[in-house]
């Protein structure tokens, strides 16, 4: 498989457009598998950072609400 298709294929897999047998076939390609792992790791890190930001925002929102109530 040509590397120029890695991103497209990954996006199709992530959005559920590819069957499991086809995914297994793609992952047998060593270059694509390496790309897959890198992309997956990046997305997991991004998701964790996003969750932490949401929690912090929620906590700040609650603190602001309590402050308004106490005035």
PDB file with SEQRES, HELIX, SHEET and CRYST1 records, atoms N, CA, C and O in Angstrom:
SEQRES   1 A   71  UNK UNK UNK UNK UNK UNK UNK UNK UNK UNK UNK UNK UNK          
SEQRES   2 A   71  UNK UNK UNK UNK UNK UNK UNK UNK UNK UNK UNK UNK UNK          
SEQRES   3 A   71  UNK UNK UNK UNK UNK UNK UNK UNK UNK UNK UNK UNK UNK          
SEQRES   4 A   71  UNK UNK UNK UNK UNK UNK UNK UNK UNK UNK UNK UNK UNK          
SEQRES   5 A   71  UNK UNK UNK UNK UNK UNK UNK UNK UNK UNK UNK UNK UNK          
SEQRES   6 A   71  UNK UNK UNK UNK UNK UNK                                      
HELIX    1 AA1 UNK A    3  UNK A    5  5                                   3    
HELIX    2 AA2 UNK A    6  UNK A   14  1                                   9    
HELIX    3 AA3 UNK A   20  UNK A   27  1                                   8    
HELIX    4 AA4 UNK A   30  UNK A   70  1                                  41    
CRYST1    1.000    1.000    1.000  90.00  90.00  90.00 P 1           1          
ATOM      1  N   UNK A   1       0.843  -1.171   0.000  1.00  0.00           N  
ATOM      2  CA  UNK A   1       0.000   0.000   0.000  1.00  0.00           C  
ATOM      3  C   UNK A   1       0.894   1.241   0.000  1.00  0.00           C  
ATOM      4  O   UNK A   1       1.925   1.276   0.671  1.00  0.00           O  
ATOM      5  N   UNK A   2       0.490   2.238  -0.747  1.00  0.00           N  
ATOM      6  CA  UNK A   2       1.264   3.467  -0.820  1.00  0.00           C  
ATOM      7  C   UNK A   2       0.997   4.329   0.413  1.00  0.00           C  
ATOM      8  O   UNK A   2      -0.128   4.406   0.908  1.00  0.00           O  
ATOM      9  N   UNK A   3       2.053   4.970   0.892  1.00  0.00           N  
ATOM     10  CA  UNK A   3       1.956   5.774   2.099  1.00  0.00           C  
ATOM     11  C   UNK A   3       0.986   6.945   1.954  1.00  0.00           C  
ATOM     12  O   UNK A   3       0.419   7.400   2.947  1.00  0.00           O  
ATOM     13  N   UNK A   4       0.792   7.429   0.758  1.00  0.00           N  
ATOM     14  CA  UNK A   4      -0.111   8.563   0.573  1.00  0.00           C  
ATOM     15  C   UNK A   4      -1.564   8.203   0.921  1.00  0.00           C  
ATOM     16  O   UNK A   4      -2.395   9.091   1.106  1.00  0.00           O  
ATOM     17  N   UNK A   5      -1.865   6.913   1.009  1.00  0.00           N  
ATOM     18  CA  UNK A   5      -3.220   6.480   1.350  1.00  0.00           C  
ATOM     19  C   UNK A   5      -3.413   6.183   2.840  1.00  0.00           C  
ATOM     20  O   UNK A   5      -4.535   5.944   3.285  1.00  0.00           O  
ATOM     21  N   UNK A   6      -2.325   6.198   3.606  1.00  0.00           N  
ATOM     22  CA  UNK A   6      -2.412   5.842   5.023  1.00  0.00           C  
ATOM     23  C   UNK A   6      -3.435   6.697   5.784  1.00  0.00           C  
ATOM     24  O   UNK A   6      -4.275   6.170   6.513  1.00  0.00           O  
ATOM     25  N   UNK A   7      -3.355   7.993   5.607  1.00  0.00           N  
ATOM     26  CA  UNK A   7      -4.259   8.889   6.339  1.00  0.00           C  
ATOM     27  C   UNK A   7      -5.720   8.629   5.959  1.00  0.00           C  
ATOM     28  O   UNK A   7      -6.589   8.570   6.829  1.00  0.00           O  
ATOM     29  N   UNK A   8      -5.979   8.479   4.691  1.00  0.00           N  
ATOM     30  CA  UNK A   8      -7.345   8.237   4.216  1.00  0.00           C  
ATOM     31  C   UNK A   8      -7.889   6.930   4.778  1.00  0.00           C  
ATOM     32  O   UNK A   8      -9.018   6.874   5.264  1.00  0.00           O  
ATOM     33  N   UNK A   9      -7.081   5.886   4.707  1.00  0.00           N  
ATOM     34  CA  UNK A   9      -7.513   4.578   5.202  1.00  0.00           C  
ATOM     35  C   UNK A   9      -7.744   4.632   6.707  1.00  0.00           C  
ATOM     36  O   UNK A   9      -8.732   4.097   7.210  1.00  0.00           O  
ATOM     37  N   UNK A  10      -6.828   5.280   7.422  1.00  0.00           N  
ATOM     38  CA  UNK A  10      -6.992   5.397   8.872  1.00  0.00           C  
ATOM     39  C   UNK A  10      -8.311   6.096   9.202  1.00  0.00           C  
ATOM     40  O   UNK A  10      -9.066   5.634  10.059  1.00  0.00           O  
ATOM     41  N   UNK A  11      -8.583   7.198   8.529  1.00  0.00           N  
ATOM     42  CA  UNK A  11      -9.816   7.945   8.783  1.00  0.00           C  
ATOM     43  C   UNK A  11     -11.059   7.108   8.483  1.00  0.00           C  
ATOM     44  O   UNK A  11     -12.049   7.184   9.211  1.00  0.00           O  
ATOM     45  N   UNK A  12     -11.013   6.322   7.430  1.00  0.00           N  
ATOM     46  CA  UNK A  12     -12.139   5.453   7.094  1.00  0.00           C  
ATOM     47  C   UNK A  12     -12.336   4.374   8.163  1.00  0.00           C  
ATOM     48  O   UNK A  12     -13.467   4.052   8.527  1.00  0.00           O  
ATOM     49  N   UNK A  13     -11.243   3.827   8.653  1.00  0.00           N  
ATOM     50  CA  UNK A  13     -11.339   2.823   9.712  1.00  0.00           C  
ATOM     51  C   UNK A  13     -11.912   3.453  10.972  1.00  0.00           C  
ATOM     52  O   UNK A  13     -12.818   2.898  11.592  1.00  0.00           O  
ATOM     53  N   UNK A  14     -11.383   4.614  11.352  1.00  0.00           N  
ATOM     54  CA  UNK A  14     -11.819   5.290  12.578  1.00  0.00           C  
ATOM     55  C   UNK A  14     -13.288   5.684  12.529  1.00  0.00           C  
ATOM     56  O   UNK A  14     -13.944   5.758  13.568  1.00  0.00           O  
ATOM     57  N   UNK A  15     -13.808   5.935  11.343  1.00  0.00           N  
ATOM     58  CA  UNK A  15     -15.211   6.339  11.223  1.00  0.00           C  
ATOM     59  C   UNK A  15     -16.141   5.157  10.982  1.00  0.00           C  
ATOM     60  O   UNK A  15     -17.338   5.340  10.765  1.00  0.00           O  
ATOM     61  N   UNK A  16     -15.588   3.933  11.021  1.00  0.00           N  
ATOM     62  CA  UNK A  16     -16.419   2.746  10.917  1.00  0.00           C  
ATOM     63  C   UNK A  16     -16.834   2.350   9.516  1.00  0.00           C  
ATOM     64  O   UNK A  16     -17.815   1.627   9.343  1.00  0.00           O  
ATOM     65  N   UNK A  17     -16.113   2.805   8.529  1.00  0.00           N  
ATOM     66  CA  UNK A  17     -16.466   2.514   7.144  1.00  0.00           C  
ATOM     67  C   UNK A  17     -15.789   1.268   6.584  1.00  0.00           C  
ATOM     68  O   UNK A  17     -16.014   0.899   5.432  1.00  0.00           O  
ATOM     69  N   UNK A  18     -14.953   0.616   7.407  1.00  0.00           N  
ATOM     70  CA  UNK A  18     -14.163  -0.515   6.925  1.00  0.00           C  
ATOM     71  C   UNK A  18     -14.493  -1.754   7.755  1.00  0.00           C  
ATOM     72  O   UNK A  18     -14.571  -1.682   8.982  1.00  0.00           O  
ATOM     73  N   UNK A  19     -14.683  -2.872   7.093  1.00  0.00           N  
ATOM     74  CA  UNK A  19     -15.005  -4.119   7.786  1.00  0.00           C  
ATOM     75  C   UNK A  19     -13.793  -4.639   8.565  1.00  0.00           C  
ATOM     76  O   UNK A  19     -12.650  -4.299   8.258  1.00  0.00           O  
ATOM     77  N   UNK A  20     -14.060  -5.455   9.562  1.00  0.00           N  
ATOM     78  CA  UNK A  20     -12.982  -5.964  10.413  1.00  0.00           C  
ATOM     79  C   UNK A  20     -11.984  -6.825   9.643  1.00  0.00           C  
ATOM     80  O   UNK A  20     -10.789  -6.785   9.935  1.00  0.00           O  
ATOM     81  N   UNK A  21     -12.448  -7.597   8.672  1.00  0.00           N  
ATOM     82  CA  UNK A  21     -11.512  -8.410   7.901  1.00  0.00           C  
ATOM     83  C   UNK A  21     -10.599  -7.542   7.035  1.00  0.00           C  
ATOM     84  O   UNK A  21      -9.431  -7.871   6.828  1.00  0.00           O  
ATOM     85  N   UNK A  22     -11.134  -6.449   6.540  1.00  0.00           N  
ATOM     86  CA  UNK A  22     -10.330  -5.525   5.730  1.00  0.00           C  
ATOM     87  C   UNK A  22      -9.323  -4.790   6.623  1.00  0.00           C  
ATOM     88  O   UNK A  22      -8.185  -4.555   6.216  1.00  0.00           O  
ATOM     89  N   UNK A  23      -9.747  -4.428   7.844  1.00  0.00           N  
ATOM     90  CA  UNK A  23      -8.837  -3.771   8.796  1.00  0.00           C  
ATOM     91  C   UNK A  23      -7.656  -4.696   9.092  1.00  0.00           C  
ATOM     92  O   UNK A  23      -6.506  -4.258   9.100  1.00  0.00           O  
ATOM     93  N   UNK A  24      -7.943  -5.964   9.334  1.00  0.00           N  
ATOM     94  CA  UNK A  24      -6.886  -6.931   9.610  1.00  0.00           C  
ATOM     95  C   UNK A  24      -5.909  -7.002   8.441  1.00  0.00           C  
ATOM     96  O   UNK A  24      -4.699  -7.105   8.643  1.00  0.00           O  
ATOM     97  N   UNK A  25      -6.427  -6.947   7.241  1.00  0.00           N  
ATOM     98  CA  UNK A  25      -5.585  -6.979   6.053  1.00  0.00           C  
ATOM     99  C   UNK A  25      -4.685  -5.739   6.000  1.00  0.00           C  
ATOM    100  O   UNK A  25      -3.491  -5.847   5.720  1.00  0.00           O  
ATOM    101  N   UNK A  26      -5.258  -4.569   6.269  1.00  0.00           N  
ATOM    102  CA  UNK A  26      -4.467  -3.329   6.261  1.00  0.00           C  
ATOM    103  C   UNK A  26      -3.372  -3.365   7.325  1.00  0.00           C  
ATOM    104  O   UNK A  26      -2.249  -2.924   7.081  1.00  0.00           O  
ATOM    105  N   UNK A  27      -3.700  -3.888   8.498  1.00  0.00           N  
ATOM    106  CA  UNK A  27      -2.744  -3.885   9.602  1.00  0.00           C  
ATOM    107  C   UNK A  27      -1.592  -4.864   9.399  1.00  0.00           C  
ATOM    108  O   UNK A  27      -0.595  -4.801  10.118  1.00  0.00           O  
ATOM    109  N   UNK A  28      -1.718  -5.761   8.435  1.00  0.00           N  
ATOM    110  CA  UNK A  28      -0.608  -6.661   8.106  1.00  0.00           C  
ATOM    111  C   UNK A  28       0.514  -5.917   7.377  1.00  0.00           C  
ATOM    112  O   UNK A  28       1.660  -6.366   7.367  1.00  0.00           O  
ATOM    113  N   UNK A  29       0.178  -4.789   6.775  1.00  0.00           N  
ATOM    114  CA  UNK A  29       1.182  -3.951   6.113  1.00  0.00           C  
ATOM    115  C   UNK A  29       1.986  -3.237   7.201  1.00  0.00           C  
ATOM    116  O   UNK A  29       1.427  -2.454   7.968  1.00  0.00           O  
ATOM    117  N   UNK A  30       3.289  -3.500   7.271  1.00  0.00           N  
ATOM    118  CA  UNK A  30       4.123  -2.990   8.356  1.00  0.00           C  
ATOM    119  C   UNK A  30       4.159  -1.461   8.412  1.00  0.00           C  
ATOM    120  O   UNK A  30       4.102  -0.875   9.493  1.00  0.00           O  
ATOM    121  N   UNK A  31       4.253  -0.836   7.274  1.00  0.00           N  
ATOM    122  CA  UNK A  31       4.298   0.637   7.264  1.00  0.00           C  
ATOM    123  C   UNK A  31       2.967   1.221   7.731  1.00  0.00           C  
ATOM    124  O   UNK A  31       2.940   2.190   8.490  1.00  0.00           O  
ATOM    125  N   UNK A  32       1.879   0.636   7.278  1.00  0.00           N  
ATOM    126  CA  UNK A  32       0.583   1.141   7.720  1.00  0.00           C  
ATOM    127  C   UNK A  32       0.392   0.876   9.202  1.00  0.00           C  
ATOM    128  O   UNK A  32      -0.140   1.728   9.914  1.00  0.00           O  
ATOM    129  N   UNK A  33       0.811  -0.278   9.680  1.00  0.00           N  
ATOM    130  CA  UNK A  33       0.681  -0.601  11.101  1.00  0.00           C  
ATOM    131  C   UNK A  33       1.449   0.406  11.961  1.00  0.00           C  
ATOM    132  O   UNK A  33       0.965   0.841  13.006  1.00  0.00           O  
ATOM    133  N   UNK A  34       2.639   0.767  11.511  1.00  0.00           N  
ATOM    134  CA  UNK A  34       3.439   1.763  12.236  1.00  0.00           C  
ATOM    135  C   UNK A  34       2.698   3.106  12.249  1.00  0.00           C  
ATOM    136  O   UNK A  34       2.631   3.777  13.279  1.00  0.00           O  
ATOM    137  N   UNK A  35       2.148   3.486  11.100  1.00  0.00           N  
ATOM    138  CA  UNK A  35       1.368   4.730  11.021  1.00  0.00           C  
ATOM    139  C   UNK A  35       0.160   4.648  11.948  1.00  0.00           C  
ATOM    140  O   UNK A  35      -0.139   5.605  12.662  1.00  0.00           O  
ATOM    141  N   UNK A  36      -0.530   3.524  11.942  1.00  0.00           N  
ATOM    142  CA  UNK A  36      -1.715   3.305  12.768  1.00  0.00           C  
ATOM    143  C   UNK A  36      -1.391   3.512  14.250  1.00  0.00           C  
ATOM    144  O   UNK A  36      -2.091   4.235  14.960  1.00  0.00           O  
ATOM    145  N   UNK A  37      -0.319   2.864  14.695  1.00  0.00           N  
ATOM    146  CA  UNK A  37       0.067   2.960  16.113  1.00  0.00           C  
ATOM    147  C   UNK A  37       0.392   4.394  16.500  1.00  0.00           C  
ATOM    148  O   UNK A  37      -0.029   4.857  17.560  1.00  0.00           O  
ATOM    149  N   UNK A  38       1.128   5.097  15.662  1.00  0.00           N  
ATOM    150  CA  UNK A  38       1.496   6.488  15.942  1.00  0.00           C  
ATOM    151  C   UNK A  38       0.249   7.358  16.028  1.00  0.00           C  
ATOM    152  O   UNK A  38       0.106   8.150  16.960  1.00  0.00           O  
ATOM    153  N   UNK A  39      -0.629   7.219  15.084  1.00  0.00           N  
ATOM    154  CA  UNK A  39      -1.852   8.030  15.044  1.00  0.00           C  
ATOM    155  C   UNK A  39      -2.750   7.724  16.233  1.00  0.00           C  
ATOM    156  O   UNK A  39      -3.318   8.633  16.839  1.00  0.00           O  
ATOM    157  N   UNK A  40      -2.876   6.449  16.565  1.00  0.00           N  
ATOM    158  CA  UNK A  40      -3.718   6.022  17.677  1.00  0.00           C  
ATOM    159  C   UNK A  40      -3.196   6.614  18.988  1.00  0.00           C  
ATOM    160  O   UNK A  40      -3.968   7.096  19.816  1.00  0.00           O  
ATOM    161  N   UNK A  41      -1.874   6.569  19.161  1.00  0.00           N  
ATOM    162  CA  UNK A  41      -1.265   7.110  20.369  1.00  0.00           C  
ATOM    163  C   UNK A  41      -1.499   8.618  20.459  1.00  0.00           C  
ATOM    164  O   UNK A  41      -1.816   9.133  21.531  1.00  0.00           O  
ATOM    165  N   UNK A  42      -1.347   9.317  19.355  1.00  0.00           N  
ATOM    166  CA  UNK A  42      -1.571  10.762  19.327  1.00  0.00           C  
ATOM    167  C   UNK A  42      -3.008  11.095  19.712  1.00  0.00           C  
ATOM    168  O   UNK A  42      -3.248  12.042  20.461  1.00  0.00           O  
ATOM    169  N   UNK A  43      -3.949  10.331  19.209  1.00  0.00           N  
ATOM    170  CA  UNK A  43      -5.359  10.592  19.506  1.00  0.00           C  
ATOM    171  C   UNK A  43      -5.678  10.304  20.972  1.00  0.00           C  
ATOM    172  O   UNK A  43      -6.479  11.013  21.581  1.00  0.00           O  
ATOM    173  N   UNK A  44      -5.064   9.280  21.535  1.00  0.00           N  
ATOM    174  CA  UNK A  44      -5.296   8.967  22.942  1.00  0.00           C  
ATOM    175  C   UNK A  44      -4.770  10.088  23.822  1.00  0.00           C  
ATOM    176  O   UNK A  44      -5.431  10.484  24.782  1.00  0.00           O  
ATOM    177  N   UNK A  45      -3.600  10.598  23.511  1.00  0.00           N  
ATOM    178  CA  UNK A  45      -3.032  11.696  24.286  1.00  0.00           C  
ATOM    179  C   UNK A  45      -3.919  12.925  24.160  1.00  0.00           C  
ATOM    180  O   UNK A  45      -4.192  13.601  25.151  1.00  0.00           O  
ATOM    181  N   UNK A  46      -4.366  13.213  22.952  1.00  0.00           N  
ATOM    182  CA  UNK A  46      -5.228  14.371  22.739  1.00  0.00           C  
ATOM    183  C   UNK A  46      -6.525  14.218  23.530  1.00  0.00           C  
ATOM    184  O   UNK A  46      -6.994  15.181  24.137  1.00  0.00           O  
ATOM    185  N   UNK A  47      -7.092  13.054  23.528  1.00  0.00           N  
ATOM    186  CA  UNK A  47      -8.332  12.819  24.262  1.00  0.00           C  
ATOM    187  C   UNK A  47      -8.149  12.990  25.759  1.00  0.00           C  
ATOM    188  O   UNK A  47      -9.035  13.510  26.437  1.00  0.00           O  
ATOM    189  N   UNK A  48      -7.023  12.563  26.276  1.00  0.00           N  
ATOM    190  CA  UNK A  48      -6.752  12.719  27.704  1.00  0.00           C  
ATOM    191  C   UNK A  48      -6.597  14.185  28.054  1.00  0.00           C  
ATOM    192  O   UNK A  48      -7.125  14.633  29.072  1.00  0.00           O  
ATOM    193  N   UNK A  49      -5.890  14.935  27.240  1.00  0.00           N  
ATOM    194  CA  UNK A  49      -5.711  16.361  27.496  1.00  0.00           C  
ATOM    195  C   UNK A  49      -7.054  17.079  27.436  1.00  0.00           C  
ATOM    196  O   UNK A  49      -7.335  17.955  28.254  1.00  0.00           O  
ATOM    197  N   UNK A  50      -7.871  16.709  26.477  1.00  0.00           N  
ATOM    198  CA  UNK A  50      -9.188  17.317  26.333  1.00  0.00           C  
ATOM    199  C   UNK A  50     -10.045  17.037  27.557  1.00  0.00           C  
ATOM    200  O   UNK A  50     -10.745  17.927  28.040  1.00  0.00           O  
ATOM    201  N   UNK A  51      -9.996  15.809  28.063  1.00  0.00           N  
ATOM    202  CA  UNK A  51     -10.759  15.455  29.259  1.00  0.00           C  
ATOM    203  C   UNK A  51     -10.304  16.275  30.458  1.00  0.00           C  
ATOM    204  O   UNK A  51     -11.133  16.763  31.226  1.00  0.00           O  
ATOM    205  N   UNK A  52      -8.999  16.431  30.625  1.00  0.00           N  
ATOM    206  CA  UNK A  52      -8.479  17.216  31.741  1.00  0.00           C  
ATOM    207  C   UNK A  52      -8.936  18.665  31.644  1.00  0.00           C  
ATOM    208  O   UNK A  52      -9.288  19.270  32.656  1.00  0.00           O  
ATOM    209  N   UNK A  53      -8.934  19.222  30.451  1.00  0.00           N  
ATOM    210  CA  UNK A  53      -9.391  20.597  30.250  1.00  0.00           C  
ATOM    211  C   UNK A  53     -10.877  20.732  30.573  1.00  0.00           C  
ATOM    212  O   UNK A  53     -11.297  21.717  31.181  1.00  0.00           O  
ATOM    213  N   UNK A  54     -11.660  19.752  30.171  1.00  0.00           N  
ATOM    214  CA  UNK A  54     -13.087  19.788  30.471  1.00  0.00           C  
ATOM    215  C   UNK A  54     -13.348  19.700  31.970  1.00  0.00           C  
ATOM    216  O   UNK A  54     -14.211  20.406  32.491  1.00  0.00           O  
ATOM    217  N   UNK A  55     -12.611  18.844  32.665  1.00  0.00           N  
ATOM    218  CA  UNK A  55     -12.760  18.725  34.118  1.00  0.00           C  
ATOM    219  C   UNK A  55     -12.404  20.033  34.807  1.00  0.00           C  
ATOM    220  O   UNK A  55     -13.115  20.482  35.707  1.00  0.00           O  
ATOM    221  N   UNK A  56     -11.306  20.642  34.386  1.00  0.00           N  
ATOM    222  CA  UNK A  56     -10.879  21.908  34.983  1.00  0.00           C  
ATOM    223  C   UNK A  56     -11.918  22.994  34.726  1.00  0.00           C  
ATOM    224  O   UNK A  56     -12.222  23.791  35.614  1.00  0.00           O  
ATOM    225  N   UNK A  57     -12.450  23.024  33.537  1.00  0.00           N  
ATOM    226  CA  UNK A  57     -13.476  24.012  33.193  1.00  0.00           C  
ATOM    227  C   UNK A  57     -14.732  23.799  34.023  1.00  0.00           C  
ATOM    228  O   UNK A  57     -15.343  24.763  34.483  1.00  0.00           O  
ATOM    229  N   UNK A  58     -15.117  22.556  34.218  1.00  0.00           N  
ATOM    230  CA  UNK A  58     -16.294  22.229  35.024  1.00  0.00           C  
ATOM    231  C   UNK A  58     -16.094  22.647  36.475  1.00  0.00           C  
ATOM    232  O   UNK A  58     -16.989  23.227  37.090  1.00  0.00           O  
ATOM    233  N   UNK A  59     -14.915  22.349  37.021  1.00  0.00           N  
ATOM    234  CA  UNK A  59     -14.620  22.729  38.403  1.00  0.00           C  
ATOM    235  C   UNK A  59     -14.658  24.246  38.561  1.00  0.00           C  
ATOM    236  O   UNK A  59     -15.183  24.755  39.551  1.00  0.00           O  
ATOM    237  N   UNK A  60     -14.109  24.962  37.599  1.00  0.00           N  
ATOM    238  CA  UNK A  60     -14.122  26.423  37.654  1.00  0.00           C  
ATOM    239  C   UNK A  60     -15.548  26.946  37.562  1.00  0.00           C  
ATOM    240  O   UNK A  60     -15.904  27.912  38.238  1.00  0.00           O  
ATOM    241  N   UNK A  61     -16.354  26.317  36.737  1.00  0.00           N  
ATOM    242  CA  UNK A  61     -17.755  26.710  36.606  1.00  0.00           C  
ATOM    243  C   UNK A  61     -18.498  26.532  37.934  1.00  0.00           C  
ATOM    244  O   UNK A  61     -19.275  27.399  38.335  1.00  0.00           O  
ATOM    245  N   UNK A  62     -18.260  25.417  38.606  1.00  0.00           N  
ATOM    246  CA  UNK A  62     -18.890  25.184  39.907  1.00  0.00           C  
ATOM    247  C   UNK A  62     -18.424  26.206  40.942  1.00  0.00           C  
ATOM    248  O   UNK A  62     -19.226  26.699  41.736  1.00  0.00           O  
ATOM    249  N   UNK A  63     -17.132  26.522  40.933  1.00  0.00           N  
ATOM    250  CA  UNK A  63     -16.595  27.514  41.867  1.00  0.00           C  
ATOM    251  C   UNK A  63     -17.217  28.879  41.609  1.00  0.00           C  
ATOM    252  O   UNK A  63     -17.551  29.594  42.554  1.00  0.00           O  
ATOM    253  N   UNK A  64     -17.376  29.247  40.352  1.00  0.00           N  
ATOM    254  CA  UNK A  64     -17.996  30.527  40.002  1.00  0.00           C  
ATOM    255  C   UNK A  64     -19.451  30.568  40.457  1.00  0.00           C  
ATOM    256  O   UNK A  64     -19.927  31.592  40.946  1.00  0.00           O  
ATOM    257  N   UNK A  65     -20.139  29.468  40.297  1.00  0.00           N  
ATOM    258  CA  UNK A  65     -21.550  29.388  40.714  1.00  0.00           C  
ATOM    259  C   UNK A  65     -21.674  29.556  42.216  1.00  0.00           C  
ATOM    260  O   UNK A  65     -22.536  30.302  42.681  1.00  0.00           O  
ATOM    261  N   UNK A  66     -20.829  28.879  42.987  1.00  0.00           N  
ATOM    262  CA  UNK A  66     -20.860  28.997  44.451  1.00  0.00           C  
ATOM    263  C   UNK A  66     -20.547  30.423  44.872  1.00  0.00           C  
ATOM    264  O   UNK A  66     -21.160  30.956  45.797  1.00  0.00           O  
ATOM    265  N   UNK A  67     -19.595  31.035  44.192  1.00  0.00           N  
ATOM    266  CA  UNK A  67     -19.217  32.410  44.517  1.00  0.00           C  
ATOM    267  C   UNK A  67     -20.395  33.364  44.280  1.00  0.00           C  
ATOM    268  O   UNK A  67     -20.646  34.257  45.089  1.00  0.00           O  
ATOM    269  N   UNK A  68     -21.108  33.173  43.176  1.00  0.00           N  
ATOM    270  CA  UNK A  68     -22.274  34.024  42.878  1.00  0.00           C  
ATOM    271  C   UNK A  68     -23.379  33.818  43.917  1.00  0.00           C  
ATOM    272  O   UNK A  68     -24.046  34.770  44.321  1.00  0.00           O  
ATOM    273  N   UNK A  69     -23.560  32.584  44.338  1.00  0.00           N  
ATOM    274  CA  UNK A  69     -24.593  32.279  45.330  1.00  0.00           C  
ATOM    275  C   UNK A  69     -24.278  32.882  46.683  1.00  0.00           C  
ATOM    276  O   UNK A  69     -25.189  33.272  47.413  1.00  0.00           O  
ATOM    277  N   UNK A  70     -23.016  32.965  47.027  1.00  0.00           N  
ATOM    278  CA  UNK A  70     -22.606  33.496  48.319  1.00  0.00           C  
ATOM    279  C   UNK A  70     -22.646  35.011  48.384  1.00  0.00           C  
ATOM    280  O   UNK A  70     -22.543  35.565  49.478  1.00  0.00           O  
ATOM    281  N   UNK A  71     -22.789  35.694  47.288  1.00  0.00           N  
ATOM    282  CA  UNK A  71     -22.814  37.167  47.275  1.00  0.00           C  
ATOM    283  C   UNK A  71     -24.141  37.712  47.634  1.00  0.00           C  
ATOM    284  O   UNK A  71     -24.320  38.929  47.668  1.00  0.00           O  
TER     285      UNK A  71                                                      
END                                                                             
